[in-house]
CSV table of C-alpha atoms in Angstrom, one decimal:
chain,number,residue,atom,x,y,z
A,20,MET,CA,75.4,125.6,95.3
A,21,LEU,CA,78.4,125.3,93.0
A,22,VAL,CA,81.4,123.0,93.0
A,23,LYS,CA,83.6,125.9,94.1
A,24,ASP,CA,81.6,126.1,97.3
A,25,VAL,CA,82.5,122.6,98.3
A,26,MET,CA,85.7,121.5,96.6
A,27,HIS,CA,89.0,121.5,98.3
A,28,GLY,CA,91.4,123.8,96.6
A,29,ARG,CA,94.5,121.9,97.5
A,30,ALA,CA,95.1,119.4,94.8
A,31,VAL,CA,98.5,117.7,94.5
A,32,ALA,CA,99.2,116.3,91.0
A,33,ILE,CA,101.6,113.6,89.8
A,34,ASP,CA,103.6,113.3,86.6
A,35,PRO,CA,102.7,110.4,84.3
A,36,ASN,CA,106.3,109.2,84.3
A,37,GLU,CA,106.4,108.7,88.0
A,38,THR,CA,106.4,105.1,89.3
A,39,LEU,CA,103.4,103.5,91.0
A,40,PRO,CA,105.3,103.0,94.2
A,41,SER,CA,106.1,106.7,94.3
A,42,ALA,CA,102.4,107.5,93.7
A,43,ALA,CA,101.3,105.1,96.4
A,44,VAL,CA,103.7,106.7,98.9
A,45,MET,CA,102.5,110.2,97.9
A,46,MET,CA,98.8,109.1,98.4
A,47,GLU,CA,99.6,107.6,101.8
A,48,GLU,CA,101.4,110.7,103.0
A,49,LEU,CA,98.7,113.0,101.8
A,50,GLY,CA,95.8,110.8,103.0
A,51,VAL,CA,94.2,110.8,99.5
A,52,LYS,CA,92.8,108.1,97.3
A,53,ARG,CA,93.2,109.8,93.9
A,54,LEU,CA,95.7,112.1,92.2
A,55,PRO,CA,95.3,114.2,89.1
A,56,VAL,CA,97.9,113.3,86.5
A,57,MET,CA,99.5,116.5,85.0
A,58,GLN,CA,101.6,116.8,81.9
A,59,GLY,CA,102.4,120.1,80.1
A,60,GLY,CA,100.2,122.1,82.6
A,61,ARG,CA,97.1,120.0,81.7
A,62,VAL,CA,95.2,117.3,83.5
A,63,VAL,CA,95.7,114.2,81.3
A,64,GLY,CA,94.5,111.5,83.7
A,65,LEU,CA,93.4,110.5,87.1
A,66,LEU,CA,95.2,107.9,89.3
A,67,THR,CA,93.3,106.1,92.0
A,68,ASP,CA,94.3,103.7,94.7
A,69,GLY,CA,92.2,101.1,92.9
A,70,GLU,CA,94.2,101.4,89.7
A,71,ILE,CA,97.5,101.2,91.6
A,72,LYS,CA,96.3,98.0,93.3
A,73,ARG,CA,95.2,96.5,90.0
A,74,LYS,CA,98.5,97.3,88.2
A,75,LEU,CA,101.0,96.2,90.9
A,76,PRO,CA,102.1,92.6,91.0
A,77,HIS,CA,99.9,90.3,93.1
A,78,VAL,CA,101.2,88.9,96.4
A,79,SER,CA,99.8,85.5,95.3
A,80,GLU,CA,102.4,85.4,92.6
A,81,GLY,CA,104.9,84.3,95.3
A,82,LEU,CA,107.4,87.0,94.5
A,83,SER,CA,110.3,87.8,96.8
A,84,ALA,CA,110.3,91.3,98.3
A,85,TRP,CA,113.1,92.1,95.9
A,86,ASP,CA,111.3,90.9,92.8
A,87,PHE,CA,108.1,92.7,93.9
A,88,ALA,CA,110.0,95.9,94.3
A,89,VAL,CA,111.7,95.5,90.9
A,90,GLN,CA,108.5,94.7,89.1
A,91,ALA,CA,106.5,97.4,90.8
A,92,GLY,CA,109.2,100.0,90.1
A,93,ARG,CA,108.9,99.4,86.4
A,94,VAL,CA,105.2,100.4,86.3
A,95,ARG,CA,104.6,104.0,85.5
A,96,VAL,CA,101.6,106.2,86.4
A,97,ARG,CA,100.7,106.6,82.7
A,98,GLU,CA,100.1,102.8,82.5
A,99,ALA,CA,97.6,102.8,85.3
A,100,MET,CA,95.8,106.2,85.1
A,101,ARG,CA,92.3,106.6,84.0
A,102,MET,CA,92.0,108.5,80.8
A,103,PRO,CA,90.4,110.4,79.3
A,104,VAL,CA,89.8,112.2,82.5
A,105,LEU,CA,86.5,113.6,83.4
A,106,THR,CA,86.8,117.1,85.0
A,107,LEU,CA,84.5,119.6,86.6
A,108,THR,CA,84.7,123.4,86.6
A,109,PRO,CA,84.3,125.6,89.8
A,110,GLU,CA,81.1,126.9,88.3
A,111,THR,CA,79.5,123.5,87.7
A,112,PRO,CA,76.3,123.2,89.8
A,113,LEU,CA,77.0,120.8,92.7
A,114,ALA,CA,73.9,118.7,92.0
A,115,SER,CA,75.1,118.1,88.5
A,116,ALA,CA,78.6,117.2,89.7
A,117,VAL,CA,77.2,114.7,92.2
A,118,GLN,CA,75.0,113.2,89.6
A,119,THR,CA,77.9,112.7,87.2
A,120,MET,CA,80.0,111.2,90.0
A,121,LEU,CA,77.3,108.7,90.9
A,122,GLU,CA,76.6,107.8,87.2
A,123,ARG,CA,80.3,107.2,86.5
A,124,ARG,CA,80.8,105.5,89.9
A,125,VAL,CA,83.7,107.7,90.9
A,126,GLY,CA,84.5,109.1,94.3
A,127,GLY,CA,86.2,112.3,93.1
A,128,LEU,CA,87.1,114.4,90.1
A,129,PRO,CA,89.6,117.1,89.3
A,130,VAL,CA,88.3,120.7,89.1
A,131,VAL,CA,89.8,122.8,86.3
A,132,ASP,CA,89.2,126.4,85.3
A,133,GLU,CA,88.3,127.6,81.7
A,134,ASP,CA,91.9,127.4,80.7
A,135,GLY,CA,92.3,123.8,81.9
A,136,GLU,CA,94.4,124.7,84.9
A,137,LEU,CA,93.9,122.5,88.0
A,138,ARG,CA,92.1,124.3,90.7
A,139,GLY,CA,91.3,121.5,93.1
A,140,MET,CA,89.4,118.3,93.7
A,141,LEU,CA,85.8,117.5,94.5
A,142,THR,CA,85.2,114.2,96.3
A,143,LEU,CA,82.0,112.7,97.7
A,144,THR,CA,83.5,113.1,101.1
A,145,ASP,CA,83.6,116.9,100.5
A,146,VAL,CA,80.0,116.8,99.5
A,147,LEU,CA,79.0,114.7,102.6
A,148,ARG,CA,81.0,117.0,104.8
A,149,ARG,CA,79.2,120.1,103.5
A,150,ALA,CA,75.8,118.3,103.8
A,151,SER,CA,76.5,117.4,107.4
A,152,GLU,CA,77.3,121.0,108.2
A,153,SER,CA,73.9,122.2,107.1
A,154,PRO,CA,71.4,119.3,107.2
A,155,ASN,CA,68.3,119.7,105.1
A,156,PRO,CA,65.1,118.9,107.0
A,157,ALA,CA,63.5,117.7,103.8
A,158,TRP,CA,65.9,114.7,103.8
A,159,GLY,CA,64.0,113.1,106.6
A,160,THR,CA,65.6,110.8,109.1
A,161,ALA,CA,68.3,108.2,108.7
A,162,GLY,CA,65.7,105.5,109.4
A,163,GLU,CA,63.8,106.5,106.3
A,164,HIS,CA,66.9,105.9,104.1
A,165,MET,CA,68.6,102.9,105.6
A,166,SER,CA,68.6,99.5,104.1
A,167,ARG,CA,66.0,97.1,105.4
A,168,GLU,CA,67.9,94.0,104.4
A,169,VAL,CA,71.2,94.2,106.1
A,170,VAL,CA,74.1,92.1,104.8
A,171,SER,CA,76.2,91.1,107.8
A,172,VAL,CA,78.5,88.4,109.1
A,173,ALA,CA,78.4,86.5,112.4
A,174,ALA,CA,81.4,86.7,114.7
A,175,GLU,CA,81.8,82.9,114.6
A,176,ASP,CA,81.8,82.7,110.7
A,177,PRO,CA,85.1,82.0,109.0
A,178,ALA,CA,86.9,85.1,107.7
A,179,ASN,CA,86.6,83.9,104.1
A,180,GLU,CA,82.8,84.0,104.5
A,181,GLY,CA,83.0,87.7,105.4
A,182,ALA,CA,85.3,88.4,102.5
A,183,ALA,CA,82.9,86.6,100.1
A,184,ARG,CA,80.0,88.6,101.4
A,185,LEU,CA,81.9,91.8,100.9
A,186,THR,CA,82.8,90.8,97.3
A,187,VAL,CA,79.3,89.5,96.3
A,188,SER,CA,77.5,92.5,97.9
A,189,ARG,CA,80.0,95.0,96.4
A,190,LEU,CA,80.0,96.7,99.8
A,191,ARG,CA,83.1,98.1,101.5
A,192,VAL,CA,81.9,97.5,105.1
A,193,LEU,CA,79.9,94.8,106.8
A,194,PRO,CA,78.6,94.7,110.3
A,195,LEU,CA,80.2,91.9,112.4
A,196,LEU,CA,77.4,90.7,114.8
A,197,SER,CA,77.1,88.5,117.8
A,198,GLY,CA,73.4,87.6,117.8
A,199,CYS,CA,71.9,91.0,117.3
A,200,LYS,CA,74.7,93.0,118.9
A,201,LEU,CA,77.1,94.9,116.7
A,202,LEU,CA,80.7,94.0,117.7
A,203,ARG,CA,82.8,95.7,115.0
A,204,LEU,CA,82.9,96.6,111.3
A,205,LEU,CA,84.6,94.4,108.7
A,206,HIS,CA,86.3,96.5,106.1
A,207,LYS,CA,87.4,95.6,102.6
A,208,LYS,CA,91.0,96.7,102.0
């Protein structure tokens, strides 16, 4: 299977001179977590929601809404984007693309043709969606792959305990338990 068989061909790009608030609004409206950055018809970087969060002023700085907006509006995409950007081609074997994404710890990469023109994006969600459409019996059962040591938080624990466990474990989701019963999931935002 190749990247072109799984990628989504609709990729919206952003200019490196746009502001981070504009990029954040675009990502929110499109429901995406990353945007290819294009300049002169070429992909020159990749902007993720994580980079935006790291570059925007912190709420803990005690800024007024006005000062926050002013400071945030001064930060450009070019100051936050990842570069050089790693790209894939439509003809890249999917297994190779997934291995690259796992090794680089990235959730998605732009797909460009031989001329460097943006053709789409491949995300781990795309890969999982395709895998769920045609499960491979050789994968076995979920129980064979699940974690045996579960990191969780009890419903009666303070919220900062849950936040600390999310941070230390480097997980994005923790089960919130009452005894052995799953109540909800605690998400890192």
